[in-house]
Amino acid sequence: MKMKNSPIFLSILLTLLALVFPMIAGVIVTVKNISSLSSIFLIQFIATAGGVLVTLWIMKKSKFSFQDFGFRKFKAEAWIAVIVVSELVAFLNGITDNDVFSAQYVLILFLFVIAVGFYEELIFRGLIFKYLSAKGLKVAILGSSILFGIGHLANLASGADLLMTLLQITYAFLFGLVCAEIVAKTKSIIFPIVWHATHDFFAFLTDKSEPDVLAISIYVFQCILLIGLAIYFWKALFTKKDKAGAVIINKGKPKSYV
């Protein structure tokens, strides 16, 4: 297999692509010395929207259809309620007391998180997940999640708090793991996109300049819920298959009970 056609090599390149457009936005903000949050989010939205267009173009040029990448309906199930609770918990931290908090700020922020939701999900749970699936479903789930977590190491370069960045990386890995499992289970990328955008929106609305005990506790609580969801989906995806295999192997033999 040629290196350029390797699923792992392609996945690494796509991970770098996920960093390119946010970096472009960061450079513009730094060079222009922009301090207005609304302006910063607007620039990030424009850059990220450009990334979405590039990603969609890559998908179109691939050998797969958009439906293969998960653009299809999904059936709502009870696990969504757990995710809703995990997101609403963020509001225990209160609404940000930012001085520029306004309707315009919220609108621009809303557009930005939607672009991010599409951009990152199309790359990690769309392209990367699909290409790594050639190595097996477990590799696709774990590989896309690990790369998603590693991608958040870039936050350290921007001078973010070390503890919160480490928590974000942990959360990102678990979030990516659950999203990949949802894609595997539902064959749809729609919910991960909506969830991703919603999480980022709530996170920005409740973000505090200095992390405190409550903020860290919320992160830990959300991580615990994600671990529970990850185990649930993992069992749903793989344990049943193992049991089905056992039934076939033991067909015709006397039943035994424990």
Short mmCIF file of C-alpha atoms in Angstrom, two decimals:
data_model
loop_
_atom_site.label_atom_id
_atom_site.label_comp_id
_atom_site.label_asym_id
_atom_site.label_seq_id
_atom_site.Cartn_x
_atom_site.Cartn_y
_atom_site.Cartn_z
CA MET A 1 0.00 0.00 0.00
CA LYS A 2 1.35 3.39 -0.92
CA MET A 3 1.88 5.81 1.94
CA LYS A 4 -0.37 8.45 0.36
CA ASN A 5 -3.24 5.94 0.32
CA SER A 6 -2.70 4.76 3.89
CA PRO A 7 -5.78 5.42 6.10
CA ILE A 8 -3.50 6.35 9.02
CA PHE A 9 -1.41 8.77 6.93
CA LEU A 10 -4.55 10.36 5.48
CA SER A 11 -6.01 10.69 8.97
CA ILE A 12 -2.91 12.52 10.22
CA LEU A 13 -3.09 14.91 7.25
CA LEU A 14 -6.77 15.55 7.94
CA THR A 15 -6.00 16.24 11.60
CA LEU A 16 -3.52 18.89 10.46
CA LEU A 17 -6.22 20.28 8.16
CA ALA A 18 -8.48 20.69 11.20
CA LEU A 19 -5.84 23.00 12.70
CA VAL A 20 -5.09 25.06 9.58
CA PHE A 21 -8.12 27.35 9.39
CA PRO A 22 -8.27 28.13 13.15
CA MET A 23 -4.55 28.98 12.94
CA ILE A 24 -5.23 31.32 10.01
CA ALA A 25 -7.87 33.09 12.09
CA GLY A 26 -5.46 33.30 15.02
CA VAL A 27 -2.73 34.84 12.87
CA ILE A 28 -5.14 37.48 11.52
CA VAL A 29 -6.31 38.37 15.02
CA THR A 30 -2.72 38.65 16.26
CA VAL A 31 -1.36 40.63 13.31
CA LYS A 32 -4.30 43.03 13.30
CA ASN A 33 -4.15 43.23 17.10
CA ILE A 34 -7.91 42.68 17.37
CA SER A 35 -9.28 42.67 20.92
CA SER A 36 -13.05 42.77 20.40
CA LEU A 37 -14.51 39.32 21.15
CA SER A 38 -17.27 39.81 18.61
CA SER A 39 -14.72 40.62 15.91
CA ILE A 40 -12.53 37.68 16.94
CA PHE A 41 -15.45 35.24 16.73
CA LEU A 42 -16.50 36.73 13.40
CA ILE A 43 -13.03 36.17 11.95
CA GLN A 44 -12.97 32.66 13.37
CA PHE A 45 -16.40 31.98 11.88
CA ILE A 46 -15.31 33.12 8.41
CA ALA A 47 -12.11 31.05 8.58
CA THR A 48 -13.91 27.97 9.90
CA ALA A 49 -16.67 28.30 7.29
CA GLY A 50 -13.90 28.25 4.69
CA GLY A 51 -12.65 25.03 6.29
CA VAL A 52 -16.13 23.52 6.04
CA LEU A 53 -16.25 24.27 2.30
CA VAL A 54 -12.82 22.71 1.76
CA THR A 55 -13.83 19.62 3.77
CA LEU A 56 -17.07 19.22 1.79
CA TRP A 57 -15.05 19.52 -1.43
CA ILE A 58 -12.71 16.74 -0.23
CA MET A 59 -15.71 14.57 0.58
CA LYS A 60 -17.21 15.18 -2.84
CA LYS A 61 -13.94 14.27 -4.55
CA SER A 62 -13.58 11.05 -2.54
CA LYS A 63 -14.87 7.66 -3.65
CA PHE A 64 -17.60 7.83 -1.00
CA SER A 65 -21.00 9.52 -1.14
CA PHE A 66 -22.21 12.09 1.40
CA GLN A 67 -24.55 9.41 2.74
CA ASP A 68 -21.53 7.17 3.34
CA PHE A 69 -20.10 9.94 5.52
CA GLY A 70 -23.24 9.96 7.66
CA PHE A 71 -25.53 12.53 6.06
CA ARG A 72 -28.68 10.63 6.90
CA LYS A 73 -31.49 10.69 9.46
CA PHE A 74 -31.15 8.97 12.82
CA LYS A 75 -33.59 7.65 15.38
CA ALA A 76 -33.69 9.51 18.71
CA GLU A 77 -33.10 7.23 21.71
CA ALA A 78 -33.01 7.52 25.51
CA TRP A 79 -29.25 8.17 25.64
CA ILE A 80 -29.86 11.66 24.25
CA ALA A 81 -31.42 12.62 27.60
CA VAL A 82 -28.13 11.83 29.37
CA ILE A 83 -26.26 14.07 26.94
CA VAL A 84 -28.78 16.90 27.44
CA VAL A 85 -28.30 16.69 31.22
CA SER A 86 -24.50 16.68 30.86
CA GLU A 87 -24.66 19.89 28.82
CA LEU A 88 -27.18 21.73 31.00
CA VAL A 89 -24.95 21.11 34.03
CA ALA A 90 -22.57 23.72 32.58
CA PHE A 91 -25.04 26.47 33.53
CA LEU A 92 -24.36 25.77 37.22
CA ASN A 93 -21.23 27.82 36.54
CA GLY A 94 -23.45 30.79 35.66
CA ILE A 95 -23.55 32.96 32.55
CA THR A 96 -20.35 34.74 31.58
CA ASP A 97 -20.10 38.26 32.96
CA ASN A 98 -18.29 39.51 29.85
CA ASP A 99 -18.75 43.23 29.30
CA VAL A 100 -19.42 42.78 25.57
CA PHE A 101 -22.22 40.26 26.14
CA SER A 102 -24.96 41.36 23.73
CA ALA A 103 -27.41 40.06 21.12
CA GLN A 104 -24.82 40.70 18.40
CA TYR A 105 -22.17 38.81 20.35
CA VAL A 106 -24.50 35.82 20.90
CA LEU A 107 -25.46 35.73 17.20
CA ILE A 108 -21.85 35.76 16.01
CA LEU A 109 -20.95 33.16 18.63
CA PHE A 110 -23.87 31.01 17.45
CA LEU A 111 -22.67 31.15 13.84
CA PHE A 112 -19.12 30.36 14.92
CA VAL A 113 -20.02 27.23 16.96
CA ILE A 114 -22.20 25.91 14.13
CA ALA A 115 -19.25 26.26 11.75
CA VAL A 116 -16.96 24.53 14.25
CA GLY A 117 -19.48 21.73 14.78
CA PHE A 118 -19.62 21.07 11.06
CA TYR A 119 -15.89 21.52 10.44
CA GLU A 120 -14.55 19.25 13.16
CA GLU A 121 -17.25 16.58 12.89
CA LEU A 122 -16.93 16.35 9.10
CA ILE A 123 -13.20 15.83 9.51
CA PHE A 124 -13.01 13.54 12.56
CA ARG A 125 -16.33 11.64 12.52
CA GLY A 126 -16.72 11.95 8.76
CA LEU A 127 -13.49 11.66 6.76
CA ILE A 128 -11.11 10.24 9.38
CA PHE A 129 -13.70 7.79 10.76
CA LYS A 130 -14.52 6.57 7.26
CA TYR A 131 -10.92 6.11 6.16
CA LEU A 132 -9.88 4.37 9.40
CA SER A 133 -12.86 2.03 9.06
CA ALA A 134 -10.74 0.18 6.50
CA LYS A 135 -8.66 -0.96 9.51
CA GLY A 136 -11.75 -2.06 11.43
CA LEU A 137 -14.53 -0.38 13.40
CA LYS A 138 -12.62 -0.36 16.69
CA VAL A 139 -9.63 1.31 15.03
CA ALA A 140 -11.94 3.90 13.46
CA ILE A 141 -13.58 4.72 16.80
CA LEU A 142 -10.40 4.84 18.90
CA GLY A 143 -8.17 6.35 16.21
CA SER A 144 -10.49 9.25 15.38
CA SER A 145 -10.97 9.92 19.11
CA ILE A 146 -7.24 9.96 19.88
CA LEU A 147 -6.52 12.29 16.98
CA PHE A 148 -9.37 14.57 18.08
CA GLY A 149 -7.90 14.74 21.59
CA ILE A 150 -4.38 15.38 20.29
CA GLY A 151 -5.72 18.19 18.13
CA HIS A 152 -6.68 20.08 21.29
CA LEU A 153 -3.04 20.23 22.40
CA ALA A 154 -2.88 23.36 20.25
CA ASN A 155 -4.66 25.17 23.09
CA LEU A 156 -1.41 25.06 25.07
CA ALA A 157 0.31 27.08 22.35
CA SER A 158 -2.25 29.84 22.78
CA GLY A 159 -1.32 30.23 26.44
CA ALA A 160 -4.38 28.50 27.88
CA ASP A 161 -4.37 27.34 31.52
CA LEU A 162 -2.49 24.01 31.79
CA LEU A 163 -4.98 22.25 34.08
CA MET A 164 -8.02 23.30 32.07
CA THR A 165 -6.28 22.37 28.81
CA LEU A 166 -5.51 18.88 30.14
CA LEU A 167 -9.14 18.54 31.20
CA GLN A 168 -10.23 19.76 27.77
CA ILE A 169 -7.99 17.17 26.08
CA THR A 170 -9.45 14.43 28.28
CA TYR A 171 -12.97 15.66 27.59
CA ALA A 172 -12.21 15.96 23.86
CA PHE A 173 -11.01 12.35 23.70
CA LEU A 174 -14.09 11.08 25.56
CA PHE A 175 -16.39 13.32 23.54
CA GLY A 176 -14.80 12.09 20.32
CA LEU A 177 -15.09 8.50 21.51
CA VAL A 178 -18.82 8.80 22.22
CA CYS A 179 -19.47 10.71 18.97
CA ALA A 180 -17.63 8.06 16.96
CA GLU A 181 -19.66 5.36 18.70
CA ILE A 182 -22.86 7.24 17.92
CA VAL A 183 -21.87 7.43 14.26
CA ALA A 184 -21.11 3.71 14.29
CA LYS A 185 -24.42 2.90 15.95
CA THR A 186 -26.76 5.27 14.08
CA LYS A 187 -24.81 5.50 10.78
CA SER A 188 -25.46 9.24 11.01
CA ILE A 189 -23.20 12.21 11.70
CA ILE A 190 -26.09 14.64 12.25
CA PHE A 191 -26.41 14.31 16.03
CA PRO A 192 -22.64 14.68 16.68
CA ILE A 193 -22.68 17.93 14.66
CA VAL A 194 -25.62 19.31 16.65
CA TRP A 195 -24.14 18.13 19.96
CA HIS A 196 -20.71 19.58 19.16
CA ALA A 197 -22.13 22.99 18.28
CA THR A 198 -24.40 22.99 21.34
CA HIS A 199 -21.58 22.04 23.70
CA ASP A 200 -19.31 24.79 22.41
CA PHE A 201 -22.14 27.34 22.57
CA PHE A 202 -22.93 26.50 26.20
CA ALA A 203 -19.21 26.39 27.04
CA PHE A 204 -18.62 29.91 25.73
CA LEU A 205 -21.77 31.23 27.42
CA THR A 206 -20.68 29.87 30.79
CA ASP A 207 -16.94 30.42 30.41
CA LYS A 208 -15.15 32.23 33.22
CA SER A 209 -11.82 33.99 32.80
CA GLU A 210 -10.32 32.10 35.73
CA PRO A 211 -11.20 28.41 36.31
CA ASP A 212 -12.46 27.68 39.83
CA VAL A 213 -13.41 24.59 41.80
CA LEU A 214 -16.96 24.60 40.39
CA ALA A 215 -15.80 24.84 36.77
CA ILE A 216 -13.33 21.97 37.27
CA SER A 217 -15.99 19.90 39.07
CA ILE A 218 -18.38 20.37 36.14
CA TYR A 219 -15.70 19.19 33.72
CA VAL A 220 -15.01 16.12 35.85
CA PHE A 221 -18.74 15.34 36.13
CA GLN A 222 -19.17 15.61 32.36
CA CYS A 223 -16.18 13.34 31.81
CA ILE A 224 -17.70 10.72 34.14
CA LEU A 225 -20.98 10.83 32.19
CA LEU A 226 -19.04 10.47 28.94
CA ILE A 227 -17.20 7.44 30.31
CA GLY A 228 -20.56 5.87 31.15
CA LEU A 229 -21.89 6.59 27.66
CA ALA A 230 -18.71 5.27 26.04
CA ILE A 231 -19.04 1.97 27.93
CA TYR A 232 -22.75 1.73 27.05
CA PHE A 233 -22.18 2.26 23.33
CA TRP A 234 -19.12 0.00 23.26
CA LYS A 235 -21.14 -2.86 24.71
CA ALA A 236 -24.01 -2.15 22.33
CA LEU A 237 -21.67 -2.20 19.34
CA PHE A 238 -19.42 -5.14 20.17
CA THR A 239 -20.74 -7.30 23.03
CA LYS A 240 -23.86 -8.30 21.11
CA LYS A 241 -21.73 -9.39 18.17
CA ASP A 242 -19.60 -11.51 20.48
CA LYS A 243 -22.71 -13.10 21.97
CA ALA A 244 -24.10 -13.75 18.52
CA GLY A 245 -20.85 -15.48 17.60
CA ALA A 246 -21.02 -17.61 20.74
CA VAL A 247 -24.55 -18.69 19.86
CA ILE A 248 -23.42 -19.88 16.43
CA ILE A 249 -20.43 -21.75 17.85
CA ASN A 250 -22.49 -23.44 20.56
CA LYS A 251 -25.37 -24.30 18.28
CA GLY A 252 -26.55 -27.84 18.88
CA LYS A 253 -24.80 -28.17 22.26
CA PRO A 254 -26.69 -28.48 25.56
CA LYS A 255 -27.49 -25.17 27.24
CA SER A 256 -25.81 -24.36 30.52
CA TYR A 257 -26.82 -21.78 33.07
CA VAL A 258 -24.76 -20.04 35.72
#
